[in-house]
Amino acid sequence: AGGGGGGHGGAGGKGQGNGAAPGSAYDLIAAPTEAGSGGGGSTTDLTTGGAGGGRLRLLISGTLTVNGVMRADGVIGGNNTGGGSGGTIWITASTMAGTGTIQSNGGAGNSTGVSRDGGGGAGGRILLDGYTGSVTPPLRAYGGAVGAGTAQRGGAGTIWLSAVGAPAPDLIVDNGAGAAGAGLTTLPSSIATLNSLSLQGGATFKTTGALTV
């Protein structure tokens, strides 16, 4: 049976069949510090799941310009295993510019087409704070993709934006146009107020308490 995807910003995707259970979400949405987690292995193929993404903390006194790719992605594992989840990127900067990408995507579930596909790893956690103006680099925390079987895509990660002077943070949960039925992304009950909430790309989202937007 296929291994489940690692969890982090959302839950990992279920593997096909009765393989290893997917990982649950963890870490603080508004102060993330944890690396991503590994995907579940395949007991049939005796293979190891994909590794989780790392963690990055940047404190920039001026402008951060990203023209390349800043990533903390999970990776794909061995045959029919779950993908690793995305890690953490927390950036504090006065302004943010550039045409590059900041991403913490989950790794894909491995599929060999033998009815035991691995589940996708969940997206990680991205937090940007201390800035003024707009954020121009695209931000991505997508769950990992899966093969053509019944394995589940990883849940979307969280993108938390806390600009100077904003009445409350903005939250983006985007699974990159993934198929519906991916792993769940849950907002903890400790988060009661948001300036805006953007759900995109087939993300599956749940709140656990009262929420004002």
Coordinates of C-alpha atoms in Angstrom, one line a residue:
A1 CA 0.0 0.0 0.0
G2 CA 1.1 3.6 -0.6
G3 CA 2.6 5.7 2.1
G4 CA 0.9 8.8 3.4
G5 CA 2.3 12.3 2.9
G6 CA 4.0 14.3 5.6
G7 CA 2.0 17.0 7.4
H8 CA 2.9 20.6 8.3
G9 CA 0.9 23.6 7.3
G10 CA -1.9 21.2 6.4
A11 CA -2.5 17.5 6.6
G12 CA -0.6 15.1 4.4
G13 CA -2.5 13.3 1.7
K14 CA -3.6 9.7 2.2
G15 CA -1.8 7.0 0.3
Q16 CA -3.7 4.5 -1.9
G17 CA -4.8 1.4 -0.1
N18 CA -4.1 0.8 3.6
G19 CA -0.6 2.2 3.8
A20 CA 0.9 4.5 6.4
A21 CA -1.4 7.2 7.7
P22 CA -0.7 10.7 6.5
G23 CA 0.9 13.2 8.9
S24 CA -1.1 15.8 10.7
A25 CA -0.7 19.6 10.7
Y26 CA 1.6 21.2 13.4
D27 CA 3.5 24.3 14.2
L28 CA 2.3 27.8 15.0
I29 CA 0.6 29.6 12.0
A30 CA 1.6 33.1 13.3
A31 CA 5.1 32.1 14.5
P32 CA 6.3 29.0 12.7
T33 CA 9.7 27.5 13.5
E34 CA 9.5 23.9 12.5
A35 CA 11.0 22.0 9.6
G36 CA 8.8 19.8 7.4
S37 CA 8.2 16.2 8.1
G38 CA 9.0 13.1 6.1
G39 CA 6.4 11.1 4.1
G40 CA 5.4 7.6 5.0
G41 CA 7.3 4.6 3.5
S42 CA 5.9 1.7 1.5
T43 CA 5.8 -1.6 3.5
T44 CA 5.4 -3.5 0.3
D45 CA 8.3 -1.9 -1.6
L46 CA 10.4 -1.4 1.5
T47 CA 11.1 2.2 0.4
T48 CA 11.5 5.4 2.4
G49 CA 9.2 8.4 2.1
G50 CA 10.4 11.9 0.9
A51 CA 12.2 14.2 3.3
G52 CA 10.6 17.4 4.6
G53 CA 11.7 20.9 3.7
G54 CA 14.0 22.9 5.9
R55 CA 13.4 26.1 7.9
L56 CA 14.6 29.7 7.1
R57 CA 14.4 32.8 9.3
L58 CA 15.5 36.1 7.8
L59 CA 15.7 39.5 9.6
I60 CA 16.2 42.3 7.0
S61 CA 16.5 45.9 8.1
G62 CA 15.9 47.2 4.6
T63 CA 14.5 45.8 1.4
L64 CA 14.5 42.1 0.6
T65 CA 14.7 41.5 -3.2
V66 CA 13.9 38.0 -4.5
N67 CA 14.7 37.5 -8.2
G68 CA 15.4 33.8 -8.0
V69 CA 13.7 31.1 -6.0
M70 CA 13.7 30.9 -2.2
R71 CA 12.4 27.5 -1.3
A72 CA 11.9 25.1 1.6
D73 CA 10.2 22.3 -0.4
G74 CA 9.5 18.7 0.6
V75 CA 10.7 16.1 -1.8
I76 CA 9.4 12.9 -3.5
G77 CA 10.5 9.6 -1.9
G78 CA 11.1 6.1 -3.1
N79 CA 8.6 3.9 -5.0
N80 CA 5.0 4.3 -3.8
T81 CA 5.9 6.5 -0.8
G82 CA 4.5 9.7 0.6
G83 CA 6.0 13.1 -0.2
G84 CA 7.7 15.1 2.5
S85 CA 6.0 18.3 3.6
G86 CA 7.1 21.8 3.0
G87 CA 9.2 23.5 5.7
T88 CA 9.1 27.1 7.2
I89 CA 10.1 30.4 5.7
W90 CA 9.7 33.4 8.1
I91 CA 10.9 36.8 6.8
T92 CA 10.9 40.1 8.6
A93 CA 11.8 43.0 6.2
S94 CA 10.9 46.6 5.8
T95 CA 9.9 46.2 2.1
M96 CA 9.8 43.3 -0.3
A97 CA 10.5 43.4 -4.0
G98 CA 11.6 41.3 -6.9
T99 CA 10.1 38.9 -9.6
G100 CA 11.2 35.6 -8.0
T101 CA 9.3 33.1 -5.9
I102 CA 9.1 32.3 -2.2
Q103 CA 7.8 28.7 -1.8
S104 CA 7.4 25.9 0.7
N105 CA 5.6 23.2 -1.3
G106 CA 5.0 19.6 -0.4
G107 CA 6.7 16.8 -2.2
A108 CA 4.8 14.7 -4.7
G109 CA 3.6 11.2 -3.8
N110 CA 5.5 8.6 -5.6
S111 CA 3.5 6.4 -8.0
T112 CA 4.7 3.4 -10.0
G113 CA 1.2 2.6 -11.4
V114 CA 0.7 -0.5 -9.3
S115 CA -2.4 0.5 -7.3
R116 CA -0.5 1.7 -4.2
D117 CA 0.4 5.3 -4.9
G118 CA 1.9 7.5 -2.2
G119 CA 0.1 10.6 -0.9
G120 CA 1.3 14.1 -1.4
G121 CA 3.1 16.0 1.3
A122 CA 1.4 19.1 2.8
G123 CA 2.5 22.6 2.0
G124 CA 4.6 24.3 4.7
R125 CA 4.3 27.6 6.5
I126 CA 5.3 31.0 5.2
L127 CA 5.2 34.2 7.3
L128 CA 6.0 37.7 6.2
D129 CA 5.9 40.5 8.7
G130 CA 7.3 44.0 9.5
Y131 CA 6.8 45.3 6.0
T132 CA 5.0 48.2 4.4
G133 CA 3.5 48.3 0.9
S134 CA 2.8 45.3 -1.3
V135 CA 4.6 41.9 -1.6
T136 CA 5.6 41.4 -5.2
P137 CA 7.3 38.0 -5.2
P138 CA 4.7 35.2 -5.7
L139 CA 4.2 33.1 -2.5
R140 CA 3.5 29.3 -2.7
A141 CA 2.8 26.6 -0.1
Y142 CA 1.1 24.0 -2.3
G143 CA 0.4 20.4 -1.3
G144 CA 2.3 17.8 -3.2
A145 CA 0.7 16.2 -6.3
V146 CA -0.2 12.5 -6.7
G147 CA -0.4 10.0 -9.6
A148 CA -3.5 8.8 -11.4
G149 CA -4.7 6.4 -8.6
T150 CA -6.8 7.2 -5.6
A151 CA -4.0 8.7 -3.4
Q152 CA -4.7 12.1 -2.0
R153 CA -3.0 15.4 -2.8
G154 CA -1.3 17.0 0.2
G155 CA -3.2 19.8 2.0
A156 CA -2.3 23.4 1.3
G157 CA 0.1 25.1 3.6
T158 CA -0.4 28.6 5.2
I159 CA 0.8 32.0 4.0
W160 CA 0.5 34.6 6.9
L161 CA 1.0 38.2 6.0
S162 CA 1.3 40.8 8.8
A163 CA 2.0 44.2 7.3
V164 CA 2.8 47.3 9.5
G165 CA -0.3 49.2 10.2
A166 CA -2.7 46.5 9.0
P167 CA -5.8 46.0 11.2
A168 CA -5.2 42.3 11.3
P169 CA -3.1 39.7 9.4
D170 CA -4.0 38.3 6.0
L171 CA -4.2 34.5 5.4
I172 CA -3.8 32.8 2.1
V173 CA -4.5 29.0 1.7
D174 CA -3.8 28.0 -1.9
N175 CA -3.3 24.5 -3.3
G176 CA -2.2 25.6 -6.7
A177 CA -5.3 24.4 -8.7
G178 CA -5.0 21.0 -7.2
A179 CA -7.9 18.5 -7.3
A180 CA -10.6 18.7 -4.6
G181 CA -10.4 16.3 -1.8
A182 CA -6.8 17.1 -0.7
G183 CA -5.6 17.0 2.9
L184 CA -7.3 19.4 5.3
T185 CA -5.8 22.8 6.3
T186 CA -7.1 23.8 9.7
L187 CA -7.2 27.3 11.4
P188 CA -6.7 26.9 15.1
S189 CA -9.3 28.4 17.5
S190 CA -6.6 30.8 18.8
I191 CA -6.9 32.8 15.5
A192 CA -10.1 34.8 15.8
T193 CA -9.6 37.8 13.6
L194 CA -8.2 38.2 10.1
N195 CA -8.0 41.2 7.8
S196 CA -8.6 38.9 4.8
L197 CA -8.9 35.2 4.0
S198 CA -8.1 33.9 0.6
L199 CA -8.9 30.3 -0.3
Q200 CA -7.6 29.2 -3.7
G201 CA -6.6 26.3 -5.9
G202 CA -8.9 23.6 -4.5
A203 CA -7.7 24.1 -0.9
T204 CA -9.8 22.2 1.8
F205 CA -10.1 24.5 4.8
K206 CA -11.6 24.3 8.2
T207 CA -11.9 26.7 11.2
T208 CA -12.1 25.3 14.8
G209 CA -13.6 28.4 16.4
A210 CA -15.4 31.7 15.8
L211 CA -13.7 33.8 13.1
T212 CA -14.1 37.5 12.1
V213 CA -12.8 38.6 8.7

